[in-house]
Amino acid sequence: MVGHELAAVLHELTARPGFPLSQDTARRICAALGADGAAVSLTHDGPPPGEQLWSSGRTAGELEELQFTLGVGPGVDTARSGSMVLEPELRTVPADRWPGFPPGAQELGVRAVFSFPLRIGAIRVGVLLLHRGTPGPLSQDALGQAQILSGALALSLLGGRDTQGDGRPPHPAHDGSSLVVDWVADRAALRRAEVHQATGMVSVQLGVTPELALLRLRVHAYTRGLALLDVARDVLARKLRITDDGHDGERDTK
Amino acid sequence: MELADTLVDDFDVVDFLHRLAVHCVDLLDVQAAGLILTGPGGNLHTAAASAEHPWLLGLFDLQQEQGPCFECYRTAAPVPPRGMAETLRRWPEFGTAAQQAGFASSYTVPLRLREDVIGALQLLASAPEEAAHTAAGDRDGMQVAQALADTATLGILQQRTLRQREQLAGQLQSALDSRVVVEQAKGVLAERCGVSVDEGFTMLRGYARSHSARLSQVARDVVDGRLGIPQPGPSKH
């Protein structure tokens, strides 16, 4: 039965490549892999975990967002290393491994997290992040299927025309292919645009690189238990100014 | 067949094809083998041979536009061995060269996957009986030859596909990277000039346009502090 779900997903992905994935596909992916939810993010040279492209549901989206807020998590490790990361029980993760992530994830009702790289040959393009509310490892079957699925998802990002998987080359790259690339990049980047804009503002305010500016934003969010996106919005609205001394000035908005 | 194990992502095509040619000679009781392939321009070139002898390579080189290899590629069908008299008649240049090289017969199969034909695999024998034996009597030999050709075809096509996909993946990464930098640049300008991020974007676009520069490059220069964009003057209505 599990094999059928995956086969249906693969068929769907090759017949209609691209994102977002349908609710049906999302449900099948979760059923095939024994997960409660899944999220796909794209990686690039910028700060990991990259940009969120799609999530199967609210928890999956918020879990991926949590990683982005904190800058740590299994998906972040996968984005950096290109290797899968399997964590069947967040309760027993040492506190210094992903600071802030296990408690934050458990608050979302998540106990197990598994992340897989999405790769095209030597190039890492993204991460598939799975979660489950009950602890325990992925079955051997699920593990194998997750790897197959990761390959199919990566192809889907490119508009994946190689539908038979038999080595036939896709049609020559023309406007169609680059349109897919642009669409995917646009779609992903829009989500966190405000965070990147705020990063730019803070980099000027503090006279630091964007990487350090983002780190300061993250520290501010983490120490106050806020979502990074909300902090970014406050910076953009000029309600919040990140300062050197750590006593970030918040203007009363009354 | 151990060659099938080499069909993984990063195998070296040239090395793979050379080993395939050598394998043919070992397996099929012929004296030489070679592969011609289509290149990016659509022309055929000698991709590999079982031995690096100039006279052998030359024999394949001259078949880029005539001879059994060319005919095989053109018709996408096997070209069975023919007697030397007929060979000389059909393909005078090839026949002469083959004779001089000590070969008496050839058997050529296409490198083909459905309607994609990417070249040909040719087996060369020094004794006519052997090729006849292969062609007429030894069905297994023929099947092995075609199977080896099919293996080569699959490997090459997969490798080509992978290169194209890696190119696209690289483009995706660049596009994403550029989007992030543009957003950062909006923030930088908004803070420096005390304007909204939307106005920052307008400034970016305006500068890029008037300097015929790429938006992503202008954004990068702004974020890295290499470029300051003057604030627009009061707008005229």
Tab-separated table of C-alpha atoms in Angstrom:
chain	number	residue	atom	x	y	z
A	1	MET	CA	0.000	0.000	0.000
A	2	VAL	CA	2.842	2.341	0.839
A	3	GLY	CA	4.420	1.628	-2.534
A	4	HIS	CA	1.201	2.645	-4.292
A	5	GLU	CA	1.088	6.000	-2.573
A	6	LEU	CA	4.603	6.829	-3.674
A	7	ALA	CA	3.921	5.632	-7.210
A	8	ALA	CA	0.877	7.911	-7.347
A	9	VAL	CA	2.967	10.837	-6.113
A	10	LEU	CA	5.699	10.206	-8.662
A	11	HIS	CA	3.140	9.987	-11.419
A	12	GLU	CA	1.617	13.261	-10.277
A	13	LEU	CA	5.000	14.955	-10.063
A	14	THR	CA	6.007	13.913	-13.546
A	15	ALA	CA	2.629	14.585	-15.134
A	16	ARG	CA	2.281	17.991	-13.511
A	17	PRO	CA	5.671	19.136	-12.324
A	18	GLY	CA	6.023	22.273	-10.289
A	19	PHE	CA	4.781	23.837	-7.113
A	20	PRO	CA	2.577	24.168	-5.184
A	21	LEU	CA	1.807	20.502	-4.787
A	22	SER	CA	-1.844	19.567	-4.580
A	23	GLN	CA	-3.411	18.684	-1.258
A	24	ASP	CA	-3.825	15.183	-2.581
A	25	THR	CA	-0.131	14.881	-3.351
A	26	ALA	CA	0.747	16.295	0.043
A	27	ARG	CA	-1.483	13.747	1.755
A	28	ARG	CA	0.046	10.909	-0.255
A	29	ILE	CA	3.576	12.011	0.500
A	30	CYS	CA	2.833	12.025	4.205
A	31	ALA	CA	1.090	8.653	4.031
A	32	ALA	CA	3.942	7.081	2.061
A	33	LEU	CA	6.597	8.374	4.448
A	34	GLY	CA	4.742	7.981	7.737
A	35	ALA	CA	4.931	11.705	8.385
A	36	ASP	CA	2.370	14.245	9.569
A	37	GLY	CA	3.593	17.001	7.333
A	38	ALA	CA	6.219	18.113	4.850
A	39	ALA	CA	7.812	21.343	3.703
A	40	VAL	CA	10.083	22.138	0.788
A	41	SER	CA	12.582	24.953	0.865
A	42	LEU	CA	15.117	26.175	-1.658
A	43	THR	CA	18.721	26.768	-0.775
A	44	HIS	CA	21.180	29.166	-2.310
A	45	ASP	CA	24.321	31.017	-1.323
A	46	GLY	CA	22.467	33.111	1.183
A	47	PRO	CA	21.740	32.257	4.814
A	48	PRO	CA	20.445	28.751	5.385
A	49	PRO	CA	17.829	27.308	5.478
A	50	GLY	CA	17.037	29.330	2.367
A	51	GLU	CA	13.539	30.174	1.219
A	52	GLN	CA	10.387	28.225	1.958
A	53	LEU	CA	8.656	27.194	-1.226
A	54	TRP	CA	5.788	25.008	-0.080
A	55	SER	CA	4.367	23.283	2.985
A	56	SER	CA	1.689	20.618	3.328
A	57	GLY	CA	-0.001	22.394	6.201
A	58	ARG	CA	0.314	24.934	8.942
A	59	THR	CA	2.549	22.954	11.274
A	60	ALA	CA	4.980	22.088	8.508
A	61	GLY	CA	5.180	25.730	7.470
A	62	GLU	CA	5.678	26.979	11.014
A	63	LEU	CA	8.300	24.350	11.730
A	64	GLU	CA	10.302	25.441	8.710
A	65	GLU	CA	9.762	29.067	9.737
A	66	LEU	CA	11.069	28.238	13.214
A	67	GLN	CA	14.283	26.995	11.644
A	68	PHE	CA	14.581	30.217	9.717
A	69	THR	CA	13.969	32.296	12.806
A	70	LEU	CA	16.564	30.447	14.837
A	71	GLY	CA	18.988	29.720	12.052
A	72	VAL	CA	19.385	26.174	13.362
A	73	GLY	CA	17.625	22.860	12.914
A	74	PRO	CA	17.852	19.595	10.999
A	75	GLY	CA	16.899	21.301	7.737
A	76	VAL	CA	19.619	23.885	8.248
A	77	ASP	CA	22.173	21.101	8.749
A	78	THR	CA	20.940	19.387	5.603
A	79	ALA	CA	21.133	22.649	3.666
A	80	ARG	CA	24.757	23.086	4.756
A	81	SER	CA	25.968	19.511	4.429
A	82	GLY	CA	23.832	18.085	1.653
A	83	SER	CA	23.182	15.027	3.849
A	84	MET	CA	19.970	13.796	5.371
A	85	VAL	CA	19.375	14.372	9.068
A	86	LEU	CA	17.115	12.020	11.012
A	87	GLU	CA	15.898	12.929	14.484
A	88	PRO	CA	13.320	10.494	15.791
A	89	GLU	CA	12.954	12.032	19.254
A	90	LEU	CA	13.377	15.728	19.892
A	91	ARG	CA	13.041	15.304	23.661
A	92	THR	CA	16.435	13.650	23.901
A	93	VAL	CA	18.351	16.076	21.705
A	94	PRO	CA	21.183	17.749	23.666
A	95	ALA	CA	20.458	21.405	24.411
A	96	ASP	CA	23.411	22.730	22.443
A	97	ARG	CA	22.725	20.878	19.244
A	98	TRP	CA	20.002	23.141	17.819
A	99	PRO	CA	19.528	25.796	20.497
A	100	GLY	CA	15.879	26.659	20.829
A	101	PHE	CA	14.653	24.289	18.171
A	102	PRO	CA	13.503	21.218	20.142
A	103	PRO	CA	11.321	23.172	22.577
A	104	GLY	CA	9.955	25.375	19.804
A	105	ALA	CA	9.150	22.353	17.677
A	106	GLN	CA	7.503	20.526	20.529
A	107	GLU	CA	5.334	23.570	21.133
A	108	LEU	CA	4.076	22.995	17.603
A	109	GLY	CA	3.306	19.394	18.529
A	110	VAL	CA	6.310	17.933	16.732
A	111	ARG	CA	8.391	15.123	18.251
A	112	ALA	CA	10.306	13.724	15.249
A	113	VAL	CA	11.921	15.567	12.334
A	114	PHE	CA	13.629	14.229	9.200
A	115	SER	CA	15.256	16.321	6.517
A	116	PHE	CA	16.486	15.271	3.081
A	117	PRO	CA	18.542	17.147	0.525
A	118	LEU	CA	17.046	17.913	-2.869
A	119	ARG	CA	19.864	17.589	-5.345
A	120	ILE	CA	20.436	17.767	-9.074
A	121	GLY	CA	23.685	15.935	-9.653
A	122	ALA	CA	26.284	17.781	-7.648
A	123	ILE	CA	24.097	20.806	-7.027
A	124	ARG	CA	22.000	21.103	-3.877
A	125	VAL	CA	18.830	22.984	-4.643
A	126	GLY	CA	16.758	22.506	-1.539
A	127	VAL	CA	15.560	20.588	1.485
A	128	LEU	CA	12.559	18.373	2.192
A	129	LEU	CA	11.559	18.639	5.849
A	130	LEU	CA	9.271	16.004	7.329
A	131	HIS	CA	7.775	15.985	10.793
A	132	ARG	CA	5.710	13.715	13.015
A	133	GLY	CA	3.900	14.210	16.288
A	134	THR	CA	4.814	10.779	17.584
A	135	PRO	CA	8.468	9.938	18.193
A	136	GLY	CA	10.227	7.084	16.442
A	137	PRO	CA	12.440	6.519	13.403
A	138	LEU	CA	11.354	6.366	9.781
A	139	SER	CA	10.891	2.790	8.618
A	140	GLN	CA	13.431	1.393	6.181
A	141	ASP	CA	10.769	1.519	3.485
A	142	ALA	CA	9.951	5.125	4.246
A	143	LEU	CA	13.621	6.040	4.195
A	144	GLY	CA	14.100	4.566	0.758
A	145	GLN	CA	10.964	6.199	-0.523
A	146	ALA	CA	11.962	9.564	0.927
A	147	GLN	CA	15.157	9.427	-1.074
A	148	ILE	CA	13.341	8.574	-4.286
A	149	LEU	CA	10.824	11.307	-3.595
A	150	SER	CA	13.599	13.827	-2.947
A	151	GLY	CA	14.975	13.166	-6.399
A	152	ALA	CA	11.570	13.609	-7.993
A	153	LEU	CA	10.905	16.813	-6.043
A	154	ALA	CA	14.244	18.273	-7.080
A	155	LEU	CA	13.375	17.604	-10.720
A	156	SER	CA	9.992	19.153	-10.188
A	157	LEU	CA	11.732	22.397	-9.274
A	158	LEU	CA	13.179	22.526	-12.771
A	159	GLY	CA	9.874	21.793	-14.443
A	160	GLY	CA	11.145	18.188	-14.625
A	161	ARG	CA	10.443	17.061	-18.168
A	162	ASP	CA	12.258	13.752	-17.939
A	163	THR	CA	9.070	11.922	-17.256
A	164	GLN	CA	10.150	8.378	-18.006
A	165	GLY	CA	13.347	8.549	-16.017
A	166	ASP	CA	15.012	6.708	-18.839
A	167	GLY	CA	17.716	9.211	-19.547
A	168	ARG	CA	15.937	11.020	-22.350
A	169	PRO	CA	17.045	14.594	-22.179
A	170	PRO	CA	14.482	17.289	-21.486
A	171	HIS	CA	13.543	19.444	-24.404
A	172	PRO	CA	16.292	21.964	-25.082
A	173	ALA	CA	16.354	24.763	-22.547
A	174	HIS	CA	14.401	27.619	-23.977
A	175	ASP	CA	12.220	30.332	-22.494
A	176	GLY	CA	9.978	27.683	-20.961
A	177	SER	CA	12.697	26.397	-18.666
A	178	SER	CA	13.960	29.745	-17.510
A	179	LEU	CA	10.404	30.844	-16.842
A	180	VAL	CA	10.069	27.946	-14.444
A	181	VAL	CA	13.294	28.970	-12.745
A	182	ASP	CA	12.114	32.563	-12.393
A	183	TRP	CA	8.704	31.556	-11.165
A	184	VAL	CA	10.137	29.246	-8.541
A	185	ALA	CA	12.642	31.829	-7.353
A	186	ASP	CA	10.007	34.568	-7.201
A	187	ARG	CA	7.557	32.436	-5.355
A	188	ALA	CA	10.073	31.406	-2.751
A	189	ALA	CA	11.704	34.786	-2.234
A	190	LEU	CA	8.475	36.723	-1.772
A	191	ARG	CA	7.716	34.908	1.447
A	192	ARG	CA	10.719	36.196	3.319
A	193	ALA	CA	11.171	39.414	1.417
A	194	GLU	CA	10.477	41.493	4.512
A	195	VAL	CA	13.145	39.692	6.486
A	196	HIS	CA	15.716	40.440	3.796
A	197	GLN	CA	14.592	44.056	3.586
A	198	ALA	CA	14.891	44.422	7.338
A	199	THR	CA	18.322	42.816	7.099
A	200	GLY	CA	19.318	45.573	4.695
A	201	MET	CA	18.046	48.271	7.012
A	202	VAL	CA	19.792	46.834	10.060
A	203	SER	CA	23.049	46.405	8.146
A	204	VAL	CA	23.038	50.187	7.633
A	205	GLN	CA	21.868	50.961	11.148
A	206	LEU	CA	24.660	48.910	12.717
A	207	GLY	CA	27.231	49.336	9.955
A	208	VAL	CA	27.639	45.578	9.584
A	209	THR	CA	27.359	42.937	6.886
A	210	PRO	CA	23.941	41.514	6.028
A	211	GLU	CA	24.971	38.206	7.638
A	212	LEU	CA	25.616	39.912	10.973
A	213	ALA	CA	22.505	42.026	10.629
A	214	LEU	CA	20.397	38.889	10.185
A	215	LEU	CA	22.079	37.323	13.174
A	216	ARG	CA	21.163	40.357	15.295
A	217	LEU	CA	17.584	40.140	14.116
A	218	ARG	CA	17.540	36.483	15.030
A	219	VAL	CA	18.968	37.168	18.475
A	220	HIS	CA	16.325	39.812	19.069
A	221	ALA	CA	13.574	37.425	17.969
A	222	TYR	CA	14.906	34.508	19.978
A	223	THR	CA	15.438	36.353	23.242
A	224	ARG	CA	11.925	37.729	23.120
A	225	GLY	CA	10.243	34.592	21.799
A	226	LEU	CA	9.095	36.378	18.645
A	227	ALA	CA	8.825	35.209	15.053
A	228	LEU	CA	11.569	36.596	12.861
A	229	LEU	CA	9.023	37.798	10.342
A	230	ASP	CA	7.241	39.864	13.008
A	231	VAL	CA	10.503	41.431	14.134
A	232	ALA	CA	11.316	42.251	10.516
A	233	ARG	CA	7.956	43.931	10.051
A	234	ASP	CA	8.516	46.076	13.136
A	235	VAL	CA	11.898	47.143	11.799
A	236	LEU	CA	10.371	48.057	8.437
A	237	ALA	CA	7.594	49.999	10.130
A	238	ARG	CA	10.318	51.776	12.080
A	239	LYS	CA	8.719	50.682	15.341
A	240	LEU	CA	11.927	48.878	16.216
A	241	ARG	CA	15.530	49.850	15.875
A	242	ILE	CA	18.252	47.284	16.548
A	243	THR	CA	21.112	48.906	18.434
A	244	ASP	CA	24.692	47.996	19.246
A	245	ASP	CA	24.252	47.812	22.969
A	246	GLY	CA	21.563	45.168	22.795
A	247	HIS	CA	18.908	47.378	24.292
A	248	ASP	CA	17.016	47.548	21.077
A	249	GLY	CA	14.800	50.590	21.058
A	250	GLU	CA	11.147	49.931	20.673
A	251	ARG	CA	9.040	52.935	20.009
A	252	ASP	CA	5.654	53.091	21.571
A	253	THR	CA	3.185	53.016	18.732
A	254	LYS	CA	0.252	54.529	20.534
B	1	MET	CA	26.846	-7.003	-16.460
B	2	GLU	CA	29.306	-4.946	-14.522
B	3	LEU	CA	29.208	-2.099	-16.984
B	4	ALA	CA	25.709	-1.320	-15.805
B	5	ASP	CA	27.173	-0.450	-12.420
B	6	THR	CA	28.877	2.523	-13.997
B	7	LEU	CA	25.612	4.257	-14.794
B	8	VAL	CA	25.829	6.596	-11.849
B	9	ASP	CA	25.778	10.346	-11.779
B	10	ASP	CA	29.364	11.393	-12.154
B	11	PHE	CA	31.045	8.774	-14.301
B	12	ASP	CA	33.594	9.807	-16.863
B	13	VAL	CA	32.017	9.312	-20.268
B	14	VAL	CA	35.245	8.980	-22.201
B	15	ASP	CA	36.613	6.381	-19.832
B	16	PHE	CA	33.332	4.536	-19.826
B	17	LEU	CA	33.195	4.345	-23.614
B	18	HIS	CA	36.787	3.193	-23.866
B	19	ARG	CA	36.145	0.388	-21.420
B	20	LEU	CA	33.015	-0.524	-23.320
B	21	ALA	CA	35.001	-0.822	-26.542
B	22	VAL	CA	37.588	-3.032	-24.843
B	23	HIS	CA	34.794	-5.108	-23.344
B	24	CYS	CA	33.373	-5.710	-26.814
B	25	VAL	CA	36.666	-7.091	-28.020
B	26	ASP	CA	36.965	-9.380	-24.998
B	27	LEU	CA	33.421	-10.642	-25.166
B	28	LEU	CA	32.761	-10.965	-28.843
B	29	ASP	CA	35.810	-12.501	-30.410
B	30	VAL	CA	36.494	-9.554	-32.687
B	31	GLN	CA	39.755	-7.682	-33.064
B	32	ALA	CA	38.709	-4.075	-32.577
B	33	ALA	CA	35.729	-1.943	-31.632
B	34	GLY	CA	34.910	1.733	-31.677
B	35	LEU	CA	32.147	4.221	-31.065
B	36	ILE	CA	31.184	7.312	-32.971
B	37	LEU	CA	28.916	9.848	-31.385
B	38	THR	CA	27.084	12.993	-32.339
B	39	GLY	CA	28.541	16.169	-30.911
B	40	PRO	CA	26.775	19.391	-29.984
B	41	GLY	CA	26.902	20.618	-33.586
B	42	GLY	CA	25.229	17.445	-34.843
B	43	ASN	CA	28.392	16.113	-36.482
B	44	LEU	CA	29.746	12.671	-35.768
B	45	HIS	CA	33.085	12.216	-34.081
B	46	THR	CA	35.124	9.245	-32.942
B	47	ALA	CA	34.332	8.907	-29.278
B	48	ALA	CA	36.352	5.851	-28.307
B	49	ALA	CA	38.188	2.841	-29.678
B	50	SER	CA	39.447	-0.369	-28.148
B	51	ALA	CA	43.037	0.685	-28.865
B	52	GLU	CA	44.634	4.083	-29.360
B	53	HIS	CA	46.270	3.234	-32.686
B	54	PRO	CA	46.166	6.095	-35.175
B	55	TRP	CA	45.259	3.750	-38.013
B	56	LEU	CA	42.299	2.414	-36.020
B	57	LEU	CA	41.103	5.848	-34.994
B	58	GLY	CA	41.542	6.969	-38.574
B	59	LEU	CA	39.284	4.154	-39.710
B	60	PHE	CA	36.516	5.506	-37.531
B	61	ASP	CA	37.285	9.130	-38.362
B	62	LEU	CA	36.676	8.538	-42.039
B	63	GLN	CA	33.277	7.045	-41.257
B	64	GLN	CA	31.923	10.341	-40.014
B	65	GLU	CA	30.422	10.981	-43.401
B	66	GLN	CA	30.446	7.605	-45.150
B	67	GLY	CA	30.899	3.930	-44.518
B	68	PRO	CA	28.981	1.490	-42.329
B	69	CYS	CA	29.066	3.718	-39.216
B	70	PHE	CA	27.577	6.627	-41.067
B	71	GLU	CA	24.986	4.422	-42.728
B	72	CYS	CA	24.127	2.861	-39.391
B	73	TYR	CA	23.643	6.268	-37.784
B	74	ARG	CA	21.628	7.543	-40.733
B	75	THR	CA	19.300	4.548	-40.922
B	76	ALA	CA	19.258	3.855	-37.177
B	77	ALA	CA	19.546	0.169	-38.084
B	78	PRO	CA	22.328	-2.420	-37.732
B	79	VAL	CA	24.672	-2.823	-40.683
B	80	PRO	CA	25.588	-6.500	-40.931
B	81	PRO	CA	28.911	-7.769	-42.256
B	82	ARG	CA	29.310	-8.031	-45.989
B	83	GLY	CA	31.979	-9.731	-48.016
B	84	MET	CA	35.009	-7.635	-48.842
B	85	ALA	CA	34.031	-7.289	-52.494
B	86	GLU	CA	30.695	-5.769	-51.589
B	87	THR	CA	32.253	-3.667	-48.848
B	88	LEU	CA	34.688	-2.174	-51.362
B	89	ARG	CA	31.850	-1.514	-53.751
B	90	ARG	CA	29.527	0.167	-51.223
B	91	TRP	CA	32.124	2.053	-49.262
B	92	PRO	CA	35.320	2.223	-51.302
B	93	GLU	CA	37.245	4.458	-48.908
B	94	PHE	CA	36.290	2.531	-45.809
B	95	GLY	CA	36.782	-0.831	-47.494
B	96	THR	CA	40.294	0.062	-48.627
B	97	ALA	CA	41.298	1.447	-45.255
B	98	ALA	CA	39.820	-1.523	-43.422
B	99	GLN	CA	41.711	-3.944	-45.649
B	100	GLN	CA	44.939	-2.080	-45.104
B	101	ALA	CA	44.344	-2.240	-41.358
B	102	GLY	CA	43.938	-5.987	-41.608
B	103	PHE	CA	40.212	-6.209	-41.128
B	104	ALA	CA	37.997	-8.352	-43.288
B	105	SER	CA	34.564	-7.543	-41.944
B	106	SER	CA	32.610	-5.190	-39.710
B	107	TYR	CA	29.370	-5.294	-37.824
B	108	THR	CA	27.792	-2.000	-36.783
B	109	VAL	CA	24.877	-1.346	-34.426
B	110	PRO	CA	23.210	1.973	-33.669
B	111	LEU	CA	23.403	3.767	-30.324
B	112	ARG	CA	19.753	4.394	-30.016
B	113	LEU	CA	16.975	4.903	-27.477
B	114	ARG	CA	13.565	5.010	-29.111
B	115	GLU	CA	13.822	7.756	-31.676
B	116	ASP	CA	17.030	9.280	-30.349
B	117	VAL	CA	20.019	8.039	-32.348
B	118	ILE	CA	23.270	9.352	-30.982
B	119	GLY	CA	25.866	7.328	-32.855
B	120	ALA	CA	27.065	3.832	-33.639
B	121	LEU	CA	29.151	0.982	-32.227
B	122	GLN	CA	31.303	-0.916	-34.716
B	123	LEU	CA	32.996	-4.254	-34.311
B	124	LEU	CA	35.890	-5.134	-36.611
B	125	ALA	CA	37.133	-8.643	-37.307
B	126	SER	CA	40.202	-9.757	-39.169
B	127	ALA	CA	38.718	-12.998	-40.375
B	128	PRO	CA	35.555	-12.915	-42.417
B	129	GLU	CA	34.413	-16.197	-40.947
B	130	GLU	CA	34.266	-14.692	-37.459
B	131	ALA	CA	32.019	-11.841	-38.401
B	132	ALA	CA	29.856	-14.165	-40.434
B	133	HIS	CA	29.756	-16.444	-37.446
B	134	THR	CA	28.721	-13.494	-35.308
B	135	ALA	CA	26.151	-12.200	-37.735
B	136	ALA	CA	24.588	-15.327	-39.117
B	137	GLY	CA	25.143	-17.970	-36.526
B	138	ASP	CA	25.767	-16.340	-33.198
B	139	ARG	CA	22.561	-14.700	-32.123
B	140	ASP	CA	23.910	-14.322	-28.628
B	141	GLY	CA	26.840	-12.353	-29.978
B	142	MET	CA	24.525	-10.015	-31.845
B	143	GLN	CA	22.349	-9.549	-28.825
B	144	VAL	CA	25.324	-8.852	-26.640
B	145	ALA	CA	26.575	-6.272	-29.118
B	146	GLN	CA	23.225	-4.515	-29.150
B	147	ALA	CA	22.945	-4.761	-25.385
B	148	LEU	CA	26.333	-3.143	-24.988
B	149	ALA	CA	25.320	-0.428	-27.421
B	150	ASP	CA	22.097	0.140	-25.487
B	151	THR	CA	24.025	0.393	-22.241
B	152	ALA	CA	26.304	3.001	-23.792
B	153	THR	CA	23.346	4.966	-25.114
B	154	LEU	CA	21.576	5.062	-21.796
B	155	GLY	CA	24.693	6.125	-19.962
B	156	ILE	CA	25.487	8.899	-22.398
B	157	LEU	CA	21.941	10.255	-22.485
B	158	GLN	CA	21.710	10.243	-18.715
B	159	GLN	CA	24.985	12.072	-18.456
B	160	ARG	CA	23.848	14.700	-20.955
B	161	THR	CA	20.570	15.151	-19.156
B	162	LEU	CA	22.362	15.587	-15.892
B	163	ARG	CA	24.568	18.333	-17.299
B	164	GLN	CA	21.550	20.196	-18.639
B	165	ARG	CA	19.765	19.834	-15.335
B	166	GLU	CA	22.763	20.984	-13.359
B	167	GLN	CA	22.842	24.082	-15.505
B	168	LEU	CA	19.201	24.784	-14.709
B	169	ALA	CA	19.779	24.105	-11.033
B	170	GLY	CA	22.630	26.592	-11.070
B	171	GLN	CA	20.355	29.152	-12.714
B	172	LEU	CA	17.753	28.565	-10.035
B	173	GLN	CA	20.286	29.179	-7.308
B	174	SER	CA	21.493	32.381	-8.951
B	175	ALA	CA	17.973	33.635	-9.466
B	176	LEU	CA	17.146	33.016	-5.839
B	177	ASP	CA	20.336	34.611	-4.651
B	178	SER	CA	19.659	37.697	-6.754
B	179	ARG	CA	16.126	38.037	-5.396
B	180	VAL	CA	17.447	38.021	-1.835
B	181	VAL	CA	20.092	40.629	-2.611
B	182	VAL	CA	17.530	42.873	-4.299
B	183	GLU	CA	15.351	42.730	-1.178
B	184	GLN	CA	18.327	43.532	1.011
B	185	ALA	CA	19.236	46.466	-1.218
B	186	LYS	CA	15.713	47.877	-0.885
B	187	GLY	CA	16.214	47.864	2.876
B	188	VAL	CA	19.641	49.455	2.632
B	189	LEU	CA	18.327	52.300	0.499
B	190	ALA	CA	15.233	52.711	2.654
B	191	GLU	CA	17.407	53.205	5.714
B	192	ARG	CA	20.045	55.384	4.078
B	193	CYS	CA	17.579	57.727	2.420
B	194	GLY	CA	14.767	57.574	4.957
B	195	VAL	CA	12.279	56.293	2.383
B	196	SER	CA	10.017	53.250	2.095
B	197	VAL	CA	11.335	49.982	0.674
B	198	ASP	CA	9.084	50.459	-2.344
B	199	GLU	CA	10.738	53.775	-3.037
B	200	GLY	CA	14.063	52.043	-2.528
B	201	PHE	CA	13.100	49.588	-5.243
B	202	THR	CA	12.176	52.432	-7.566
B	203	MET	CA	15.585	53.983	-6.988
B	204	LEU	CA	17.291	50.677	-7.721
B	205	ARG	CA	15.381	50.134	-10.927
B	206	GLY	CA	15.916	53.680	-12.064
B	207	TYR	CA	19.643	53.469	-11.521
B	208	ALA	CA	19.922	50.124	-13.280
B	209	ARG	CA	17.958	51.385	-16.244
B	210	SER	CA	19.823	54.629	-16.654
B	211	HIS	CA	23.174	52.866	-16.397
B	212	SER	CA	22.138	49.854	-18.500
B	213	ALA	CA	23.181	47.621	-15.620
B	214	ARG	CA	21.620	44.456	-14.290
B	215	LEU	CA	19.336	44.999	-11.342
B	216	SER	CA	20.920	42.183	-9.356
B	217	GLN	CA	24.410	43.600	-9.859
B	218	VAL	CA	23.337	47.101	-8.816
B	219	ALA	CA	21.668	45.578	-5.758
B	220	ARG	CA	24.823	43.670	-4.876
B	221	ASP	CA	26.922	46.803	-5.157
B	222	VAL	CA	24.491	48.727	-2.955
B	223	VAL	CA	24.458	46.025	-0.269
B	224	ASP	CA	28.238	45.679	-0.316
B	225	GLY	CA	28.569	49.423	0.144
B	226	ARG	CA	30.274	49.963	-3.208
B	227	LEU	CA	27.481	52.074	-4.565
B	228	GLY	CA	25.457	54.938	-3.223
B	229	ILE	CA	22.405	55.915	-5.198
B	230	PRO	CA	21.456	59.546	-4.963
B	231	GLN	CA	17.998	60.180	-3.679
B	232	PRO	CA	15.563	61.189	-6.388
B	233	GLY	CA	14.763	64.882	-6.474
B	234	PRO	CA	11.249	66.185	-5.868
B	235	SER	CA	8.963	64.608	-8.416
B	236	LYS	CA	7.327	66.804	-10.988
B	237	HIS	CA	3.637	66.345	-11.666
